[in-house]
Amino acid sequence: MYVESDHPGYRTTTEQVLSRTDIDVRGKTFLVTGATSGLGEETVRSLARHGAKIVFSARNLAAAEKVVAQIKAETPTADVMYYKLDLSSLASVKAFAEEVKASGIQINTLICNAGILSYYSYSKTVDGFELQFGTNHVAHFLLTRLLIDNLINNSPSRVIVVSSLGHRRGPVRFDDYNFEKGPYNGWEAYAQSKTANILFASHLNKLYASKGVEAFSLHPGLISTPILNRVSEEDILRLGYRDEEGNLASFFKTVPQGAATQVWAATAPELTGKGGAYLEDVHVSEAVTEQARDPAAAERLWVLTEELVKSYL
């Protein structure tokens, strides 16, 4: 059973983070993946409200237009734009990165927010990766690698990778990351992708912090976002997420509370020099498994993923 943390940051909102006098995002550019709903949408809305320049990715362009219209209605002076991106296709990732580079956009922070939960049936990306591993990890790895020079040129800069407490359910299966040997367990596949997020951020920081690019991973908390719709009613009741009357458990965060940690990770001055850390509830956390903090595993994953995407680099 999930238990609400007693840390004061548990209920902190994006607005509370960005209203701090020592945080000023005006004139800074944030690139956010998956911003047409949930945490990503709240992230771009809150940052735009405080004067940041926003670039976000979307699979559904109609949904992207709706988000832009809502942001402009709330903040008429908002500087916000989007490009199409399908993270289940490395060709789409490459095309997106090329568009961003060709536009001349100077990125201060990359927030790898987009993610999927798809655990009932086995499926692959167009490039042949197990869907959750390919979308949640491989695509974001490639995107970051393609934009790393931009981030270095605009240092100090940050890369924020949204992971999950769900990483605790499993490591990266280096000998079978595609789950082709034996029965498929979608929860373990999701856990693998979230462990990969943490390892990726850790090794990215090791390689690039000296060049001015710091990386962080995080658990946003449990939030009622569209990703929850992929969990069966049976599992929702079993996990205690909702009671039989349909009421959400008290430990669920609102979307502004859930997005607060990634907004804090992207903006807080007190995190400078702490790259590689895992965050939750707007603080540095140690609630990460040994398998997700293993530097040898982080390096091994980096080498593996570079091999998987080498034709797009």
XYZ file of C-alpha atoms in Angstrom:
313
model
C 0.000 0.000 0.000
C 1.280 3.442 -0.979
C 1.670 5.752 2.026
C 1.641 9.544 1.979
C 4.987 11.071 2.885
C 5.160 13.375 5.885
C 7.685 15.572 4.082
C 6.407 19.174 3.805
C 7.134 19.151 0.074
C 4.496 16.480 -0.543
C 1.743 19.063 -1.081
C 3.891 21.816 -2.606
C 2.506 23.135 -5.912
C 4.170 24.449 -9.054
C 2.951 27.943 -8.209
C 4.572 27.804 -4.792
C 7.876 26.752 -6.354
C 7.856 29.444 -9.021
C 6.721 32.199 -6.645
C 9.965 31.957 -4.695
C 11.957 35.179 -4.864
C 15.171 33.312 -5.714
C 13.679 31.604 -8.775
C 13.367 33.632 -11.982
C 12.570 31.822 -15.237
C 12.037 34.901 -17.370
C 13.967 34.662 -20.618
C 14.893 31.018 -20.092
C 13.857 28.280 -22.511
C 12.398 24.980 -21.364
C 11.846 22.076 -23.748
C 9.265 19.634 -22.374
C 8.219 16.320 -23.898
C 4.624 15.173 -23.621
C 2.894 18.402 -22.626
C -0.661 18.015 -23.912
C -2.015 16.605 -20.644
C -1.159 15.793 -17.053
C 2.177 16.748 -15.542
C 3.655 18.009 -18.788
C 0.774 20.375 -19.440
C 0.914 21.735 -15.896
C 4.686 22.151 -16.217
C 4.499 24.270 -19.369
C 1.495 26.277 -18.154
C 3.152 27.189 -14.864
C 6.507 28.051 -16.431
C 4.851 30.145 -19.159
C 2.828 31.972 -16.507
C 6.087 33.111 -14.939
C 7.717 34.307 -18.148
C 9.637 31.297 -19.437
C 9.879 30.489 -23.130
C 8.286 27.100 -23.786
C 8.921 24.527 -26.495
C 7.037 21.273 -26.142
C 6.457 18.078 -28.048
C 3.159 16.473 -28.972
C 1.920 13.481 -30.917
C -1.543 14.991 -31.314
C -1.280 18.403 -32.944
C -4.922 19.286 -32.272
C -4.313 18.690 -28.572
C -1.159 20.809 -28.785
C -3.090 23.693 -30.336
C -5.615 23.465 -27.514
C -2.863 23.689 -24.895
C -1.318 26.710 -26.619
C -4.717 28.427 -26.787
C -5.343 27.789 -23.093
C -1.918 29.105 -22.126
C -2.385 32.223 -24.268
C -5.822 32.820 -22.750
C -4.336 32.655 -19.272
C -1.060 34.412 -20.115
C -1.459 36.539 -23.278
C 2.261 37.352 -23.381
C 3.289 33.685 -23.201
C 6.019 32.553 -25.593
C 5.057 28.969 -26.394
C 5.481 26.701 -29.403
C 5.470 22.994 -30.200
C 6.736 20.412 -32.665
C 5.387 16.994 -33.497
C 7.108 14.060 -31.815
C 6.260 10.380 -31.566
C 8.579 8.819 -29.005
C 7.809 5.329 -30.274
C 9.769 6.183 -33.434
C 13.470 7.047 -33.426
C 13.059 8.626 -36.855
C 10.492 10.982 -35.322
C 12.896 11.786 -32.471
C 15.618 12.608 -34.994
C 13.257 14.803 -37.037
C 12.085 16.632 -33.912
C 15.643 17.329 -32.788
C 16.574 18.588 -36.248
C 13.591 20.968 -36.225
C 14.573 22.312 -32.831
C 18.178 22.833 -33.905
C 17.186 24.449 -37.203
C 14.915 26.899 -35.374
C 17.846 28.364 -33.474
C 16.171 27.735 -30.125
C 18.629 27.911 -27.236
C 17.643 25.363 -24.581
C 18.323 26.017 -20.915
C 16.468 22.987 -19.576
C 15.235 19.763 -21.170
C 12.441 18.041 -19.238
C 11.962 14.428 -20.334
C 8.416 14.204 -19.042
C 6.549 12.028 -21.539
C 5.964 8.438 -20.579
C 3.611 5.538 -21.055
C 2.265 2.720 -18.932
C 1.223 -0.219 -21.083
C 1.340 -3.420 -19.115
C -1.531 -5.629 -20.276
C -0.224 -6.812 -23.607
C 3.191 -7.015 -25.206
C 3.958 -4.606 -28.019
C 6.981 -3.026 -29.643
C 7.957 0.344 -31.036
C 8.451 0.702 -34.773
C 12.162 0.175 -34.115
C 11.566 -3.156 -32.398
C 11.933 -2.214 -28.717
C 9.528 -3.290 -25.989
C 7.128 -0.356 -25.999
C 7.762 1.033 -22.512
C 11.551 0.661 -22.668
C 11.657 2.173 -26.146
C 9.368 5.101 -25.395
C 10.267 5.948 -21.820
C 14.019 5.410 -22.063
C 15.533 4.855 -25.517
C 13.748 7.762 -27.207
C 14.622 10.224 -24.456
C 18.230 9.031 -24.494
C 18.435 9.728 -28.219
C 16.724 13.103 -27.903
C 19.128 14.196 -25.190
C 22.163 13.018 -27.135
C 20.998 14.917 -30.221
C 20.470 18.124 -28.238
C 23.447 17.859 -25.891
C 25.575 20.404 -27.771
C 22.729 22.909 -27.519
C 22.563 22.326 -23.769
C 26.340 22.655 -23.398
C 26.329 25.897 -25.372
C 23.669 27.289 -23.036
C 25.186 26.064 -19.792
C 24.601 26.074 -16.951
C 21.732 23.887 -18.097
C 19.782 20.910 -16.833
C 18.173 17.689 -18.013
C 15.248 16.473 -15.911
C 14.117 12.862 -16.346
C 10.743 11.907 -14.887
C 10.994 8.426 -13.412
C 8.701 6.783 -10.858
C 8.548 4.976 -7.562
C 7.550 2.092 -9.820
C 11.234 1.600 -10.621
C 11.418 -0.491 -7.447
C 9.663 -3.391 -9.138
C 12.570 -4.332 -11.350
C 16.053 -3.665 -12.765
C 17.187 -3.269 -16.340
C 17.258 -6.746 -17.865
C 20.445 -6.360 -19.854
C 20.211 -9.859 -21.269
C 16.528 -9.504 -22.201
C 15.481 -5.840 -22.246
C 12.866 -6.654 -24.886
C 11.190 -9.317 -22.699
C 11.431 -11.937 -25.416
C 12.464 -14.783 -23.119
C 9.552 -16.162 -21.166
C 6.185 -14.648 -20.180
C 5.745 -10.909 -20.452
C 5.205 -8.968 -17.232
C 4.154 -5.438 -18.094
C 4.691 -4.084 -14.592
C 8.282 -5.351 -14.632
C 8.745 -3.824 -18.072
C 7.482 -0.482 -16.784
C 9.820 -0.775 -13.792
C 12.729 -1.498 -16.132
C 12.022 1.685 -18.095
C 11.817 3.758 -14.912
C 15.028 2.258 -13.509
C 16.611 3.088 -16.857
C 15.484 6.712 -16.450
C 17.363 6.984 -13.154
C 20.497 5.274 -14.446
C 20.455 7.442 -17.566
C 20.242 10.689 -15.595
C 23.013 9.542 -13.284
C 25.475 8.696 -16.056
C 24.498 11.728 -18.120
C 25.431 13.868 -15.156
C 28.716 12.005 -14.720
C 29.662 12.678 -18.336
C 28.440 16.247 -18.753
C 28.338 18.029 -15.387
C 31.888 19.239 -16.016
C 30.583 20.855 -19.216
C 27.801 22.657 -17.393
C 24.931 20.202 -17.911
C 23.498 18.676 -14.741
C 20.909 15.891 -14.774
C 18.304 14.791 -12.247
C 15.690 12.039 -12.054
C 12.558 12.105 -9.938
C 9.362 10.512 -8.703
C 6.437 12.938 -9.091
C 4.085 11.076 -6.759
C 0.766 9.425 -7.492
C -1.497 11.697 -9.496
C -4.782 11.116 -11.282
C -3.530 11.812 -14.803
C -4.434 10.070 -18.087
C -1.733 7.450 -17.461
C -3.873 6.117 -14.595
C -6.560 5.247 -17.123
C -4.338 2.408 -18.310
C -4.578 0.660 -14.936
C -7.442 -1.816 -14.615
C -10.240 -1.202 -12.133
C -9.278 -4.449 -10.428
C -5.702 -3.257 -9.919
C -6.818 0.209 -8.819
C -8.917 -1.328 -6.047
C -6.253 -3.883 -5.142
C -3.582 -1.195 -4.842
C -5.840 1.004 -2.739
C -5.816 3.838 -5.258
C -9.590 4.191 -5.110
C -12.392 2.793 -2.987
C -15.488 1.010 -4.276
C -17.414 4.303 -4.257
C -14.892 5.743 -6.708
C -13.120 8.069 -4.278
C -9.391 8.560 -4.812
C -7.116 7.669 -1.917
C -5.975 10.610 0.188
C -2.337 10.086 -0.799
C -3.023 11.149 -4.393
C -1.602 14.520 -5.350
C -3.267 17.146 -7.486
C -1.631 17.735 -10.864
C -0.002 21.020 -9.698
C 1.396 19.143 -6.691
C 2.600 16.288 -8.887
C 4.401 18.601 -11.312
C 6.045 20.592 -8.526
C 9.091 18.346 -8.176
C 10.046 18.521 -11.854
C 9.529 22.285 -11.917
C 11.679 22.569 -8.793
C 14.307 20.296 -10.352
C 14.404 22.532 -13.410
C 14.673 25.830 -11.561
C 15.906 25.602 -7.970
C 19.310 27.245 -7.376
C 19.990 25.036 -4.345
C 20.295 22.010 -6.657
C 23.332 23.421 -8.446
C 26.199 21.007 -7.931
C 23.885 18.163 -6.892
C 23.420 16.647 -10.331
C 22.760 12.929 -10.475
C 20.399 13.124 -7.503
C 17.001 11.440 -7.326
C 14.215 13.738 -6.182
C 10.698 13.472 -4.802
C 8.315 15.759 -2.921
C 10.520 18.760 -3.715
C 13.615 17.431 -1.977
C 16.598 15.163 -2.627
C 15.570 11.612 -1.762
C 17.369 8.378 -0.992
C 14.275 6.301 -1.839
C 15.922 4.622 -4.793
C 16.896 0.984 -5.180
C 20.465 -0.268 -5.223
C 19.987 -1.443 -8.809
C 19.038 2.103 -9.851
C 22.030 3.724 -8.153
C 24.683 1.295 -9.436
C 27.252 3.293 -11.466
C 28.392 0.177 -13.311
C 24.815 -0.506 -14.416
C 24.445 3.139 -15.444
C 27.530 2.949 -17.651
C 26.458 -0.405 -19.074
C 23.035 1.004 -19.960
C 24.621 4.031 -21.616
C 26.842 1.847 -23.793
C 23.926 -0.429 -24.679
C 21.595 2.428 -25.577
C 24.209 4.211 -27.670
C 24.551 1.014 -29.666
C 20.770 0.804 -30.088
C 20.487 4.359 -31.461
C 23.843 4.693 -33.241
C 22.311 4.951 -36.705
C 20.475 8.126 -35.616
C 23.399 9.914 -33.948
